Short mmCIF file of C-alpha atoms and ligand atoms in Angstrom, two decimals:
data_model
loop_
_atom_site.label_atom_id
_atom_site.label_comp_id
_atom_site.label_asym_id
_atom_site.label_seq_id
_atom_site.Cartn_x
_atom_site.Cartn_y
_atom_site.Cartn_z
CA MET A 1 18.47 68.95 59.80
CA ASN A 2 19.23 66.47 62.59
CA ALA A 3 21.77 68.08 64.91
CA SER A 4 24.43 65.63 65.99
CA LEU A 5 28.12 65.46 66.85
CA SER A 6 30.58 63.96 64.35
CA TYR A 7 33.08 61.18 65.07
CA ALA A 8 35.77 63.87 64.78
CA GLU A 9 34.14 66.08 67.41
CA LEU A 10 33.60 63.16 69.77
CA ASN A 11 37.20 61.96 69.29
CA ALA A 12 38.51 65.47 69.85
CA ALA A 13 36.63 65.73 73.15
CA ALA A 14 37.99 62.34 74.26
CA GLN A 15 41.55 63.38 73.35
CA GLN A 16 41.25 66.62 75.26
CA PHE A 17 39.43 65.43 78.38
CA GLY A 18 40.22 61.72 78.58
CA THR A 19 37.77 58.87 79.12
CA PRO A 20 35.34 57.80 80.35
CA LEU A 21 33.57 60.99 79.33
CA TYR A 22 30.06 62.32 78.93
CA VAL A 23 29.66 64.67 75.96
CA TYR A 24 26.54 66.79 75.40
CA HIS A 25 25.38 68.84 72.45
CA ALA A 26 23.55 72.10 73.17
CA GLU A 27 22.16 72.52 69.64
CA LYS A 28 20.49 69.11 69.81
CA ILE A 29 18.67 70.09 73.00
CA GLU A 30 17.54 73.26 71.30
CA GLN A 31 16.39 71.33 68.25
CA GLN A 32 14.27 69.01 70.38
CA TYR A 33 12.60 71.99 72.03
CA GLN A 34 11.99 73.70 68.70
CA ASN A 35 10.40 70.51 67.46
CA LEU A 36 7.91 70.63 70.32
CA LEU A 37 7.15 74.28 69.64
CA THR A 38 6.43 73.52 65.99
CA HIS A 39 3.78 70.94 66.74
CA PHE A 40 1.93 72.29 69.77
CA SER A 41 -0.24 75.38 70.09
CA ALA A 42 1.98 78.25 71.17
CA THR A 43 -0.69 79.90 73.30
CA GLN A 44 -2.11 76.80 74.92
CA THR A 45 0.99 74.74 75.73
CA ARG A 46 3.95 75.04 78.11
CA PHE A 47 6.88 72.65 78.39
CA PHE A 48 8.78 71.95 81.60
CA TYR A 49 12.04 70.04 81.20
CA ALA A 50 12.00 67.19 83.76
CA CYS A 51 15.49 67.93 84.99
CA LYS A 52 16.03 64.68 86.88
CA ALA A 53 17.23 63.36 83.49
CA LEU A 54 20.32 65.59 83.69
CA THR A 55 20.84 68.36 86.23
CA ASN A 56 24.23 69.86 85.45
CA ILE A 57 23.72 73.61 85.82
CA HIS A 58 25.22 74.34 82.40
CA ILE A 59 22.61 72.08 80.82
CA LEU A 60 19.96 73.84 82.88
CA LYS A 61 21.25 77.15 81.52
CA VAL A 62 20.87 75.87 77.97
CA ILE A 63 17.30 74.89 78.84
CA LYS A 64 16.60 78.30 80.35
CA ASN A 65 18.17 80.22 77.49
CA ILE A 66 16.03 78.49 74.88
CA GLY A 67 12.98 79.57 76.86
CA CYS A 68 11.93 76.20 78.21
CA ASN A 69 10.51 75.85 81.75
CA ILE A 70 11.68 73.28 84.29
CA ASP A 71 10.06 70.42 86.25
CA CYS A 72 11.68 69.24 89.47
CA SER A 73 11.42 66.00 91.45
CA SER A 74 12.99 67.21 94.67
CA ILE A 75 13.35 70.44 96.57
CA ASN A 76 17.05 70.43 95.73
CA GLU A 77 16.28 70.39 92.03
CA VAL A 78 14.01 73.38 92.69
CA LYS A 79 16.94 75.12 94.39
CA LEU A 80 19.25 74.27 91.48
CA ALA A 81 16.71 75.75 89.06
CA LEU A 82 16.51 78.95 91.11
CA HIS A 83 20.30 79.01 91.33
CA VAL A 84 20.50 78.95 87.54
CA GLY A 85 18.07 81.84 87.35
CA PHE A 86 14.74 80.31 86.37
CA SER A 87 11.96 82.49 87.67
CA PRO A 88 9.76 80.67 90.22
CA ASN A 89 6.82 80.99 87.89
CA ASN A 90 8.67 78.84 85.33
CA ILE A 91 9.50 76.12 87.84
CA LEU A 92 7.24 73.20 88.61
CA TYR A 93 7.75 70.85 91.54
CA THR A 94 6.01 67.52 91.03
CA SER A 95 6.39 65.90 94.42
CA ASN A 96 5.85 62.31 95.45
CA SER A 97 6.16 60.81 98.93
CA VAL A 98 7.81 63.98 100.15
CA GLY A 99 7.58 65.39 103.64
CA PHE A 100 5.15 68.30 103.87
CA ASP A 101 8.03 70.60 104.82
CA GLU A 102 9.35 70.34 101.23
CA ILE A 103 5.99 71.44 99.89
CA VAL A 104 5.94 74.40 102.28
CA THR A 105 9.45 75.37 101.16
CA ALA A 106 8.48 75.12 97.49
CA ILE A 107 5.33 77.21 98.00
CA GLU A 108 7.30 79.80 99.95
CA LEU A 109 9.84 79.94 97.11
CA GLY A 110 6.93 80.74 94.83
CA VAL A 111 7.17 77.77 92.47
CA ASN A 112 4.30 75.75 91.02
CA VAL A 113 3.62 72.59 93.00
CA ASN A 114 1.82 69.34 92.18
CA ILE A 115 0.74 67.34 95.23
CA ASP A 116 0.31 63.59 94.93
CA SER A 117 -1.38 62.43 98.11
CA LEU A 118 -4.57 63.30 99.98
CA SER A 119 -2.48 63.45 103.12
CA ASN A 120 -0.25 66.26 101.85
CA LEU A 121 -3.22 67.98 100.22
CA GLU A 122 -5.01 68.10 103.56
CA LYS A 123 -1.92 69.59 105.21
CA PHE A 124 -1.71 72.07 102.35
CA GLY A 125 -5.33 73.06 102.95
CA GLN A 126 -4.74 73.50 106.68
CA LYS A 127 -1.74 75.73 106.14
CA PHE A 128 -2.56 77.69 103.00
CA GLY A 129 -6.34 77.40 102.57
CA ALA A 130 -7.33 79.22 99.39
CA SER A 131 -4.33 81.54 99.45
CA LYS A 132 -2.11 79.58 97.02
CA ALA A 133 -2.93 77.77 93.79
CA VAL A 134 -1.82 74.16 93.61
CA GLY A 135 -1.89 71.13 91.33
CA VAL A 136 -2.99 67.61 92.14
CA ARG A 137 -1.51 64.52 90.58
CA ILE A 138 -4.17 62.01 89.64
CA ARG A 139 -3.71 58.28 89.20
CA PRO A 140 -6.18 57.58 86.44
CA ASP A 141 -6.34 53.79 86.38
CA VAL A 142 -8.56 52.61 89.20
CA MET A 143 -12.00 54.03 88.50
CA ALA A 144 -13.35 50.49 88.81
CA GLY A 145 -17.11 50.53 88.54
CA GLY A 146 -17.12 54.29 88.05
CA ASN A 147 -17.99 56.21 84.96
CA LEU A 148 -14.47 56.20 83.54
CA LYS A 149 -13.79 53.71 80.79
CA ILE A 150 -10.07 53.84 81.00
CA SER A 151 -7.12 51.57 80.94
CA THR A 152 -3.93 53.56 80.92
CA GLY A 153 -1.72 50.53 81.26
CA HIS A 154 -0.12 51.92 84.39
CA ASP A 155 -1.82 50.31 87.36
CA LYS A 156 -0.89 49.61 90.98
CA SER A 157 1.35 52.61 90.92
CA LYS A 158 2.45 54.50 94.02
CA PHE A 159 2.02 57.79 92.19
CA GLY A 160 -0.84 60.19 92.44
CA ILE A 161 -4.24 60.32 94.05
CA PRO A 162 -6.28 57.37 92.79
CA VAL A 163 -9.15 58.69 90.73
CA ALA A 164 -11.43 56.32 92.68
CA GLN A 165 -10.86 58.67 95.63
CA LEU A 166 -12.41 61.58 93.78
CA GLU A 167 -15.04 62.11 96.49
CA ALA A 168 -12.41 62.28 99.24
CA LEU A 169 -10.39 64.67 97.11
CA LYS A 170 -13.41 66.91 96.63
CA LEU A 171 -14.18 66.88 100.35
CA ILE A 172 -10.69 68.12 101.18
CA GLN A 173 -10.85 70.73 98.43
CA GLU A 174 -14.21 72.03 99.72
CA LYS A 175 -13.27 71.91 103.37
CA TYR A 176 -10.30 74.25 102.88
CA GLN A 177 -11.49 75.97 99.68
CA ILE A 178 -8.22 74.87 98.05
CA ASN A 179 -7.54 76.60 94.74
CA ILE A 180 -6.77 73.57 92.56
CA ARG A 181 -5.39 75.08 89.40
CA THR A 182 -3.75 72.04 87.82
CA LEU A 183 -4.73 68.46 87.18
CA HIS A 184 -1.66 66.33 86.54
CA ILE A 185 -1.26 62.86 85.05
CA HIS A 186 2.10 61.28 84.26
CA THR A 187 1.60 57.73 83.09
CA GLY A 188 5.21 56.64 82.68
CA SER A 189 8.23 56.80 80.45
CA GLU A 190 8.87 55.81 76.83
CA ILE A 191 5.29 56.17 75.75
CA LYS A 192 5.20 55.92 71.99
CA ASP A 193 1.47 55.57 71.62
CA VAL A 194 -0.30 58.91 71.20
CA ALA A 195 -3.52 57.26 72.40
CA VAL A 196 -2.05 56.87 75.90
CA PHE A 197 -1.74 60.64 76.22
CA MET A 198 -5.23 61.05 74.84
CA LYS A 199 -6.53 58.75 77.60
CA SER A 200 -5.32 61.39 80.02
CA ALA A 201 -7.41 63.95 78.16
CA GLU A 202 -10.44 61.69 78.68
CA VAL A 203 -9.76 61.54 82.40
CA PHE A 204 -9.40 65.32 82.51
CA ASP A 205 -12.74 65.59 80.75
CA VAL A 206 -14.38 63.56 83.52
CA LEU A 207 -12.66 65.51 86.30
CA LEU A 208 -13.00 69.07 85.01
CA PRO A 209 -16.65 69.62 86.02
CA HIS A 210 -15.68 68.79 89.61
CA PHE A 211 -12.91 71.41 89.74
CA PRO A 212 -14.11 74.77 88.45
CA THR A 213 -10.82 76.51 89.34
CA VAL A 214 -8.68 74.28 87.11
CA GLU A 215 -6.89 76.11 84.29
CA VAL A 216 -3.99 73.76 83.57
CA LEU A 217 -4.02 70.17 82.33
CA ASP A 218 -0.59 68.67 82.91
CA PHE A 219 0.03 65.56 80.77
CA GLY A 220 3.40 64.76 82.39
CA GLY A 221 6.38 63.52 80.39
CA GLY A 222 7.42 60.20 78.97
CA PHE A 223 7.79 60.87 75.24
CA LYS A 224 9.62 58.02 73.60
CA VAL A 225 12.87 58.67 71.78
CA PRO A 226 14.54 56.20 69.37
CA TYR A 227 17.29 54.14 71.00
CA GLU A 228 17.81 51.41 68.41
CA PRO A 229 18.70 52.23 64.82
CA GLY A 230 15.50 52.56 62.79
CA GLU A 231 13.30 52.77 65.87
CA GLN A 232 10.58 55.42 66.00
CA GLY A 233 9.91 57.79 68.87
CA THR A 234 6.59 59.38 69.79
CA ASP A 235 5.10 60.99 66.70
CA MET A 236 5.13 64.62 67.85
CA ALA A 237 3.24 65.93 64.84
CA SER A 238 0.37 63.60 65.54
CA LEU A 239 0.50 64.09 69.32
CA GLY A 240 0.56 67.85 68.88
CA LYS A 241 -2.43 67.75 66.58
CA GLU A 242 -4.46 65.53 68.91
CA VAL A 243 -3.61 67.52 72.02
CA ASN A 244 -4.33 70.87 70.35
CA LYS A 245 -7.71 69.54 69.28
CA ALA A 246 -8.56 68.09 72.69
CA MET A 247 -7.54 71.30 74.45
CA GLU A 248 -9.73 73.39 72.20
CA GLN A 249 -12.66 71.07 72.72
CA LEU A 250 -12.25 71.01 76.51
CA SER A 251 -11.78 74.79 76.70
CA GLU A 252 -14.95 75.28 74.72
CA LYS A 253 -16.94 72.62 76.56
CA TYR A 254 -16.14 74.06 80.00
CA GLY A 255 -15.96 77.72 78.98
CA ARG A 256 -12.45 78.12 80.35
CA SER A 257 -9.20 78.87 78.62
CA LEU A 258 -7.22 75.74 79.48
CA THR A 259 -3.47 75.33 79.05
CA ALA A 260 -1.65 72.03 78.47
CA TRP A 261 1.61 71.42 80.30
CA PHE A 262 4.15 68.72 79.46
CA GLU A 263 7.23 67.55 81.36
CA PRO A 264 9.62 65.99 78.85
CA GLY A 265 12.86 64.72 80.37
CA LYS A 266 14.35 62.10 78.12
CA TYR A 267 12.99 63.77 75.00
CA MET A 268 14.96 66.93 75.67
CA VAL A 269 18.39 65.48 76.43
CA SER A 270 18.67 61.76 75.63
CA GLU A 271 19.91 62.08 72.06
CA ALA A 272 22.03 65.11 72.94
CA GLY A 273 24.31 62.92 75.08
CA PHE A 274 27.21 60.59 74.19
CA PHE A 275 29.21 58.47 76.58
CA ILE A 276 32.74 57.58 75.51
CA ALA A 277 34.80 54.79 77.06
CA LYS A 278 38.02 52.99 76.20
CA VAL A 279 38.48 49.28 75.59
CA ASN A 280 40.97 48.09 78.21
CA VAL A 281 40.87 44.36 77.50
CA LEU A 282 39.73 41.96 74.79
CA LYS A 283 39.08 38.47 76.12
CA THR A 284 38.03 35.44 74.10
CA SER A 285 35.88 32.78 75.70
CA GLY A 286 34.56 30.03 73.41
CA ASP A 287 32.99 31.86 70.52
CA ARG A 288 32.43 35.04 72.48
CA ILE A 289 34.69 38.06 72.60
CA PHE A 290 34.42 40.27 75.65
CA ALA A 291 35.36 43.91 75.21
CA GLY A 292 36.14 45.13 78.73
CA LEU A 293 35.87 48.90 79.17
CA ASN A 294 37.32 51.51 81.50
CA THR A 295 33.79 52.12 82.82
CA GLY A 296 30.91 50.10 84.22
CA LEU A 297 27.38 50.17 85.58
CA ASN A 298 28.59 52.82 88.00
CA HIS A 299 28.67 55.28 85.09
CA LEU A 300 25.82 54.07 82.89
CA ILE A 301 23.38 51.86 84.75
CA ARG A 302 20.49 51.80 82.29
CA PRO A 303 21.46 48.53 80.50
CA MET A 304 21.67 46.60 83.77
CA PHE A 305 18.88 48.45 85.58
CA TYR A 306 16.26 48.68 82.85
CA ASP A 307 17.59 46.21 80.26
CA ALA A 308 17.96 49.32 78.15
CA TYR A 309 19.48 49.21 74.69
CA HIS A 310 22.16 51.80 73.98
CA HIS A 311 23.60 51.83 70.51
CA ILE A 312 27.40 51.36 70.59
CA ASP A 313 29.85 52.36 67.88
CA ASN A 314 33.61 52.19 67.52
CA LEU A 315 34.78 55.77 67.56
CA THR A 316 38.36 54.88 66.70
CA SER A 317 37.54 52.71 63.66
CA PRO A 318 33.93 53.27 62.66
CA GLU A 319 34.60 52.12 59.09
CA LYS A 320 35.80 48.57 59.93
CA PRO A 321 33.57 45.58 59.23
CA THR A 322 31.55 44.57 62.27
CA LYS A 323 32.13 41.62 64.58
CA GLN A 324 30.09 40.34 67.53
CA TYR A 325 31.10 41.45 71.02
CA ALA A 326 29.92 41.25 74.57
CA VAL A 327 30.61 44.74 75.88
CA VAL A 328 31.24 44.69 79.62
CA GLY A 329 32.37 47.00 82.39
CA ASN A 330 35.15 46.88 84.98
CA ILE A 331 32.99 46.66 88.10
CA CYS A 332 33.17 43.63 90.41
CA GLU A 333 29.63 42.69 89.53
CA THR A 334 28.13 41.54 86.27
CA ASP A 335 27.88 44.79 84.38
CA THR A 336 27.08 43.97 80.80
CA PHE A 337 26.33 46.83 78.42
CA ALA A 338 25.47 44.55 75.48
CA TRP A 339 25.54 40.86 74.57
CA ASP A 340 26.31 39.75 71.02
CA ARG A 341 26.43 43.25 69.63
CA ALA A 342 27.73 43.93 66.12
CA ILE A 343 30.40 46.64 66.41
CA PRO A 344 33.14 47.67 63.95
CA ALA A 345 36.11 45.40 64.78
CA ILE A 346 37.66 46.44 68.09
CA GLU A 347 41.29 46.58 69.15
CA GLU A 348 42.45 47.23 72.68
CA GLY A 349 42.73 50.98 73.24
CA ASP A 350 39.84 51.79 70.89
CA LEU A 351 37.22 54.27 72.03
CA LEU A 352 33.59 53.17 72.01
CA VAL A 353 30.67 55.58 72.06
CA PHE A 354 27.27 54.93 73.64
CA TYR A 355 24.41 56.91 72.12
CA ASN A 356 21.34 58.30 73.95
CA ALA A 357 23.49 58.92 76.99
CA GLY A 358 22.09 62.35 77.84
CA ALA A 359 19.17 61.24 79.97
CA TYR A 360 19.56 59.19 83.16
CA GLY A 361 23.22 58.49 82.34
CA TYR A 362 25.54 60.63 84.41
CA GLU A 363 22.60 61.51 86.60
CA MET A 364 22.40 57.94 87.92
CA ALA A 365 26.18 57.48 88.17
CA SER A 366 27.86 56.57 91.45
CA ASN A 367 31.26 55.97 93.00
CA TYR A 368 30.60 52.22 93.37
CA ASN A 369 33.89 50.28 93.67
CA ALA A 370 35.47 53.60 94.69
CA ARG A 371 35.69 54.51 91.02
CA PHE A 372 35.74 58.14 89.98
CA LYS A 373 32.70 59.65 88.34
CA PRO A 374 33.55 60.77 84.80
CA ALA A 375 33.85 64.35 83.57
CA GLN A 376 31.10 65.99 81.53
CA VAL A 377 31.67 68.34 78.62
CA LEU A 378 29.35 70.44 76.48
CA TYR A 379 29.61 71.27 72.78
CA GLN A 380 28.03 74.62 72.00
CA ASN A 381 28.60 76.70 68.87
CA GLY A 382 31.27 74.21 67.78
CA GLU A 383 33.28 74.68 70.97
CA VAL A 384 33.70 72.08 73.69
CA LYS A 385 33.87 73.05 77.36
CA LEU A 386 34.28 71.16 80.61
CA ILE A 387 31.06 71.42 82.64
CA SER A 388 32.02 69.10 85.51
CA ARG A 389 35.38 67.52 86.18
CA ALA A 390 36.02 63.88 86.92
CA ASP A 391 36.51 62.89 90.53
CA GLN A 392 40.00 62.66 91.89
CA PHE A 393 41.20 60.58 94.80
CA GLU A 394 40.58 63.25 97.47
CA ASP A 395 36.93 63.42 96.41
CA LEU A 396 36.45 59.88 97.70
CA LEU A 397 37.39 61.13 101.16
CA THR A 398 35.82 64.58 101.30
CA LEU A 399 32.54 63.49 102.90
CA GLN A 400 34.21 61.11 105.33
CA VAL A 401 34.85 62.55 108.74
CA PRO A 402 38.26 62.06 110.31
CA LEU A 403 37.90 60.45 113.76
C1 LIG B 501 10.44 61.34 85.32
C2 LIG B 501 9.30 62.26 85.14
C3 LIG B 501 9.14 62.95 83.95
C4 LIG B 501 10.04 62.76 82.75
O1 LIG B 501 9.97 61.50 82.20
P1 LIG B 501 10.74 61.24 80.82
O2 LIG B 501 10.44 59.82 80.52
O3 LIG B 501 12.17 61.48 81.07
O4 LIG B 501 10.17 62.19 79.83
C5 LIG B 501 8.11 63.86 83.86
N1 LIG B 501 7.25 64.05 84.89
C6 LIG B 501 7.38 63.40 86.06
C7 LIG B 501 6.43 63.69 87.14
C8 LIG B 501 8.41 62.48 86.22
O5 LIG B 501 8.52 61.81 87.38
#
């Protein structure tokens, strides 16, 4: 039932393409999407893959071919989505702190746009008036003294139009007769608690009477996926049930057929990705053993950047009894992947695999220390294909101008 890649498949990819290496699994992405479709109302829900998690065009093609829509965080992601063949209608651009020119470009390309400041909304009104539908991103947490009894747990955020500025928002809407079709709330990432999403529904309930043209309630992304063994992700069955119910109630209450949109990034690709690296050096220091890898925070920054846990296994000898290791990178900087982690006993030359590497792994990689970015490969229908090659030395020079 749970689509995954075997040790043999991961080892085969590493043999063929070398390490470090990102390996993705198309069927797992499809399974995640199917899981969403099972639990949410087919007629009242649309999903937009938040592609900033992983933008390789072959992954985007998998997303498109399974019928999922796409959410973009920059105009270049919008252009990548169009390049891959998504129709503009299936593309959403959720902008933040962007120049108004990007919003104009997105509107002219015909994609759905969410605006997250009064400033850009005003400019939108001046330029487009009522001629184009648009979404507004709301920050739900600051209705202090108002009639909202909300604590979303996501305060002092730069994102969205503070709900306390509802009157100013309405003034701009009325002044230019802006056709606000979507209300958007994205409260953050790794949200396990279904109640947090349902808080958004409460905010929508308060806002809907003020915006008679709204047809779409966009709940954003942020579904939690399990990272540690035994950990639970967001309960999709329960979230689906609650959202379906809320959407029916709101549609009935306001006499409009409302659609729920979601923007899952991590949920779609995190578990479909594996990052494989080789142990270059074992070093003993007191009672600690360092396993030094042929990679570093330049390839997988989440442990150092977010204190994220990534499960690590020994791909070469998964059956050996475990020992404790500090798993570290080769960057001239402290780049620790894990302290005191139990891993099947390691020898130099062994391959280690990091799980949950599909989302925000390669996408946040860099050439720090003038290291090459790793290759990416995709397993689909049991076959593995290169979808981006590793850097080579010339790549480090290509953007530098000879003087
Ligand atoms: C990052 C982001 C998402 C996706 O978040 P995940 O935690 O990867 O699901 C969705 N919507 C917006 C607006 C985002 O910025």
